[in-house]
Tab-separated table of C-alpha atoms in Angstrom:
chain	number	residue	atom	x	y	z
A	1	MET	CA	-53.073	-36.178	5.694
A	2	LYS	CA	-54.048	-32.540	5.533
A	3	LYS	CA	-53.315	-30.536	2.364
A	4	TRP	CA	-51.407	-27.761	4.118
A	5	LEU	CA	-49.042	-30.230	5.830
A	6	ILE	CA	-47.157	-31.260	2.630
A	7	PRO	CA	-46.233	-27.673	1.605
A	8	ALA	CA	-45.239	-26.953	5.222
A	9	ILE	CA	-42.935	-30.000	5.295
A	10	VAL	CA	-41.406	-29.012	1.920
A	11	ILE	CA	-40.804	-25.463	3.169
A	12	ILE	CA	-39.222	-26.749	6.396
A	13	VAL	CA	-36.963	-29.190	4.497
A	14	LEU	CA	-35.913	-26.490	1.991
A	15	GLY	CA	-35.272	-24.055	4.836
A	16	PHE	CA	-33.117	-26.636	6.595
A	17	ILE	CA	-31.114	-27.341	3.401
A	18	ILE	CA	-30.577	-23.631	2.684
A	19	TYR	CA	-29.603	-23.009	6.310
A	20	ASN	CA	-27.013	-25.816	6.213
A	21	LEU	CA	-25.609	-24.592	2.892
A	22	THR	CA	-25.202	-21.007	4.090
A	23	VAL	CA	-23.797	-21.951	7.485
A	24	GLY	CA	-21.347	-24.379	5.867
A	25	PHE	CA	-20.281	-21.781	3.313
A	26	ASN	CA	-19.909	-19.013	5.874
A	27	ASN	CA	-17.923	-21.089	8.376
A	28	THR	CA	-15.545	-22.405	5.715
A	29	ALA	CA	-15.100	-18.920	4.224
A	30	VAL	CA	-14.362	-17.436	7.656
A	31	THR	CA	-11.854	-20.225	8.393
A	32	ASN	CA	-10.109	-19.761	5.034
A	33	GLN	CA	-10.083	-15.987	5.441
A	34	GLU	CA	-8.533	-16.256	8.911
A	35	ASN	CA	-5.905	-18.690	7.586
A	36	ALA	CA	-5.024	-16.155	4.872
A	37	ARG	CA	-4.812	-13.379	7.487
A	38	LEU	CA	-2.513	-15.550	9.587
A	39	ALA	CA	-0.359	-16.269	6.550
A	40	TRP	CA	-0.112	-12.515	5.843
A	41	SER	CA	0.881	-11.911	9.467
A	42	ASN	CA	3.678	-14.435	8.973
A	43	VAL	CA	4.826	-12.558	5.861
A	44	GLU	CA	4.914	-9.320	7.842
A	45	SER	CA	6.685	-11.061	10.715
A	46	SER	CA	9.428	-12.245	8.364
A	47	TYR	CA	9.834	-8.746	6.962
A	48	GLN	CA	9.940	-7.385	10.515
A	49	ARG	CA	12.733	-9.832	11.350
A	50	ARG	CA	14.671	-8.534	8.346
A	51	ASN	CA	14.081	-4.925	9.412
A	52	ASP	CA	15.300	-5.724	12.928
A	53	LEU	CA	18.442	-7.353	11.550
A	54	ILE	CA	19.141	-4.345	9.328
A	55	GLY	CA	19.542	-2.101	12.371
A	56	ASN	CA	22.180	-4.426	13.810
A	57	LEU	CA	23.859	-4.787	10.422
A	58	VAL	CA	24.115	-1.031	9.963
A	59	LYS	CA	25.623	-0.592	13.455
A	60	THR	CA	28.151	-3.349	12.808
A	61	VAL	CA	29.154	-1.885	9.456
A	62	GLN	CA	29.429	1.646	10.873
A	63	GLY	CA	31.629	0.433	13.690
A	64	ALA	CA	33.943	-1.689	11.566
A	65	ALA	CA	34.734	0.533	8.597
A	66	ASP	CA	35.033	4.078	7.453
A	67	PHE	CA	31.975	3.402	5.372
A	68	GLU	CA	30.311	5.344	2.607
A	69	ARG	CA	27.518	7.261	4.280
A	70	GLY	CA	25.283	7.296	1.201
A	71	THR	CA	24.936	3.525	1.141
A	72	LEU	CA	24.056	3.338	4.831
A	73	THR	CA	21.607	6.215	4.470
A	74	ASP	CA	19.888	4.410	1.577
A	75	VAL	CA	19.477	1.270	3.696
A	76	ILE	CA	18.110	3.210	6.658
A	77	GLU	CA	15.669	5.199	4.485
A	78	ALA	CA	14.452	2.078	2.647
A	79	ARG	CA	13.899	0.323	5.958
A	80	SER	CA	11.954	3.325	7.266
A	81	LYS	CA	9.693	3.403	4.197
A	82	ALA	CA	9.057	-0.334	4.388
A	83	THR	CA	8.085	-0.266	8.056
A	84	GLY	CA	5.728	2.647	7.422
A	85	ILE	CA	3.396	0.572	5.248
A	86	THR	CA	0.811	-1.658	6.906
A	87	ILE	CA	-1.845	-3.674	5.141
A	88	ASP	CA	-5.058	-5.398	6.203
A	89	PRO	CA	-4.939	-8.584	4.091
A	90	THR	CA	-8.724	-8.795	3.761
A	91	ASN	CA	-8.933	-5.329	2.236
A	92	ILE	CA	-5.790	-5.353	0.102
A	93	THR	CA	-6.103	-3.599	-3.207
A	94	PRO	CA	-3.672	-4.314	-6.035
A	95	GLU	CA	-2.363	-0.743	-5.574
A	96	GLN	CA	-1.639	-1.302	-1.873
A	97	MET	CA	0.121	-4.585	-2.639
A	98	ALA	CA	2.216	-2.850	-5.330
A	99	GLN	CA	3.139	-0.088	-2.858
A	100	PHE	CA	4.109	-2.689	-0.230
A	101	GLN	CA	6.157	-4.670	-2.747
A	102	GLN	CA	7.883	-1.504	-3.982
A	103	ALA	CA	8.892	-0.557	-0.427
A	104	GLN	CA	10.192	-4.062	0.298
A	105	GLY	CA	11.989	-4.093	-3.055
A	106	GLY	CA	13.697	-0.857	-2.025
A	107	VAL	CA	14.999	-2.581	1.109
A	108	THR	CA	16.248	-5.548	-0.914
A	109	SER	CA	17.996	-3.251	-3.395
A	110	ALA	CA	19.615	-1.122	-0.673
A	111	LEU	CA	20.800	-4.243	1.146
A	112	SER	CA	22.290	-5.617	-2.059
A	113	ARG	CA	24.223	-2.392	-2.623
A	114	LEU	CA	25.406	-2.481	0.981
A	115	LEU	CA	26.662	-6.043	0.709
A	116	VAL	CA	28.425	-5.324	-2.604
A	117	THR	CA	30.115	-2.254	-1.135
A	118	VAL	CA	31.233	-4.306	1.891
A	119	GLU	CA	33.389	-6.405	-0.441
A	120	ARG	CA	35.892	-3.508	-0.481
A	121	TYR	CA	36.471	-3.820	3.272
A	122	PRO	CA	38.437	-7.001	4.104
A	123	GLU	CA	38.408	-6.257	7.843
A	124	LEU	CA	34.603	-6.089	7.763
A	125	LYS	CA	34.242	-9.307	5.788
A	126	ALA	CA	36.269	-11.053	8.501
A	127	ASN	CA	34.197	-9.572	11.363
A	128	GLN	CA	32.269	-12.390	13.111
A	129	ASN	CA	29.295	-10.144	13.961
A	130	PHE	CA	28.972	-9.086	10.344
A	131	LEU	CA	29.266	-12.651	9.046
A	132	GLN	CA	26.628	-13.847	11.490
A	133	LEU	CA	24.253	-11.008	10.561
A	134	GLN	CA	24.834	-11.636	6.859
A	135	SER	CA	23.981	-15.308	7.371
A	136	GLN	CA	20.846	-14.409	9.332
A	137	LEU	CA	19.764	-12.008	6.584
A	138	GLU	CA	20.153	-14.741	3.964
A	139	GLY	CA	18.082	-17.104	6.095
A	140	THR	CA	15.461	-14.411	6.612
A	141	GLU	CA	15.193	-13.800	2.864
A	142	ASN	CA	14.449	-17.514	2.471
A	143	ARG	CA	11.823	-17.316	5.235
A	144	ILE	CA	10.199	-14.352	3.527
A	145	ASN	CA	9.902	-16.328	0.307
A	146	VAL	CA	8.408	-19.343	2.115
A	147	GLU	CA	5.873	-17.162	3.954
A	148	ARG	CA	4.857	-15.350	0.760
A	149	ASN	CA	4.239	-18.724	-0.888
A	150	ARG	CA	2.150	-19.885	2.079
A	151	TYR	CA	0.160	-16.671	1.949
A	152	ASN	CA	-0.553	-17.185	-1.743
A	153	GLU	CA	-1.671	-20.777	-1.063
A	154	SER	CA	-4.050	-19.580	1.668
A	155	VAL	CA	-5.445	-16.838	-0.552
A	156	THR	CA	-5.959	-19.338	-3.377
A	157	THR	CA	-7.912	-21.660	-1.072
A	158	TYR	CA	-10.071	-18.775	0.150
A	159	ASN	CA	-10.632	-17.237	-3.298
A	160	THR	CA	-11.523	-20.615	-4.803
A	161	HIS	CA	-14.038	-21.280	-2.035
A	162	ILE	CA	-15.889	-17.991	-2.509
A	163	ARG	CA	-15.842	-18.120	-6.330
A	164	VAL	CA	-17.231	-21.606	-7.020
A	165	PHE	CA	-20.964	-22.046	-7.534
A	166	PRO	CA	-23.159	-21.824	-5.433
A	167	ASN	CA	-20.711	-20.274	-2.975
A	168	SER	CA	-20.314	-17.232	-5.222
A	169	MET	CA	-23.954	-16.326	-4.527
A	170	PHE	CA	-23.450	-16.564	-0.773
A	171	ALA	CA	-20.160	-14.635	-0.906
A	172	GLY	CA	-21.996	-11.554	-2.146
A	173	MET	CA	-24.710	-11.950	0.480
A	174	PHE	CA	-22.199	-12.246	3.325
A	175	GLY	CA	-19.763	-9.630	1.996
A	176	PHE	CA	-16.780	-11.890	1.304
A	177	LYS	CA	-14.427	-10.350	-1.253
A	178	LYS	CA	-11.594	-11.783	-3.286
A	179	MET	CA	-8.163	-11.338	-1.678
A	180	VAL	CA	-5.037	-10.187	-3.545
A	181	ARG	CA	-2.067	-12.520	-3.987
A	182	TYR	CA	1.543	-11.507	-3.517
A	183	GLU	CA	3.112	-11.296	-6.968
A	184	ALA	CA	6.690	-11.207	-8.178
A	185	ASP	CA	8.327	-7.814	-8.525
A	186	ALA	CA	8.135	-6.267	-11.974
A	187	GLY	CA	11.065	-7.362	-14.114
A	188	SER	CA	11.944	-10.345	-11.923
A	189	GLU	CA	11.161	-12.671	-14.813
A	190	ASP	CA	14.232	-11.340	-16.646
A	191	ALA	CA	17.549	-12.971	-15.819
A	192	PRO	CA	20.062	-10.474	-14.426
A	193	ASP	CA	23.084	-9.509	-16.496
A	194	VAL	CA	26.288	-10.765	-14.950
A	195	ASP	CA	29.467	-9.129	-16.194
A	196	PHE	CA	32.831	-10.532	-15.106
A	197	ASP	CA	34.914	-7.959	-16.975
A	198	PHE	CA	37.634	-7.117	-14.427
A	199	LYS	CA	39.535	-4.594	-16.589
């Protein structure tokens, strides 16, 4: 056997191994990244459903009661702010995620105030359209939570894949970056104060 043949075979075998490692890493990373993007789209879709329901809720409330304008205005403005923020999940910064969460938290807060204020209007509480919309909003809030959890699971799978060795070396070469998870709103770890003082 010729001397040059052994080094050539070793180089070919090493090249084949490195090629398979990088292709396997890249394809899995792309798949995981796309799954995380899909999961984020589902989060946004759930929020969009809520925003669509809010428009119907506001119209129903306006039509059924001589309602406090400030509360309705707050809901409409919060909805407008929330729909004005769009995020590319592969380029999310912690600041963008905080801004998105703050806008969505504003919608949640405004809706809560709206639903509490509605309690003073018995004719509205008995309105079938309102009851149906309220039920759909509750279901949508549950969907939002499920989709956020699925997004976080997808991001965890992706982040783990690009951070383990030797994948971490390839991640830098191919430009894969860590994605940001959806986190709980600030202060949500504290139990709310409930006061039943009816004086």
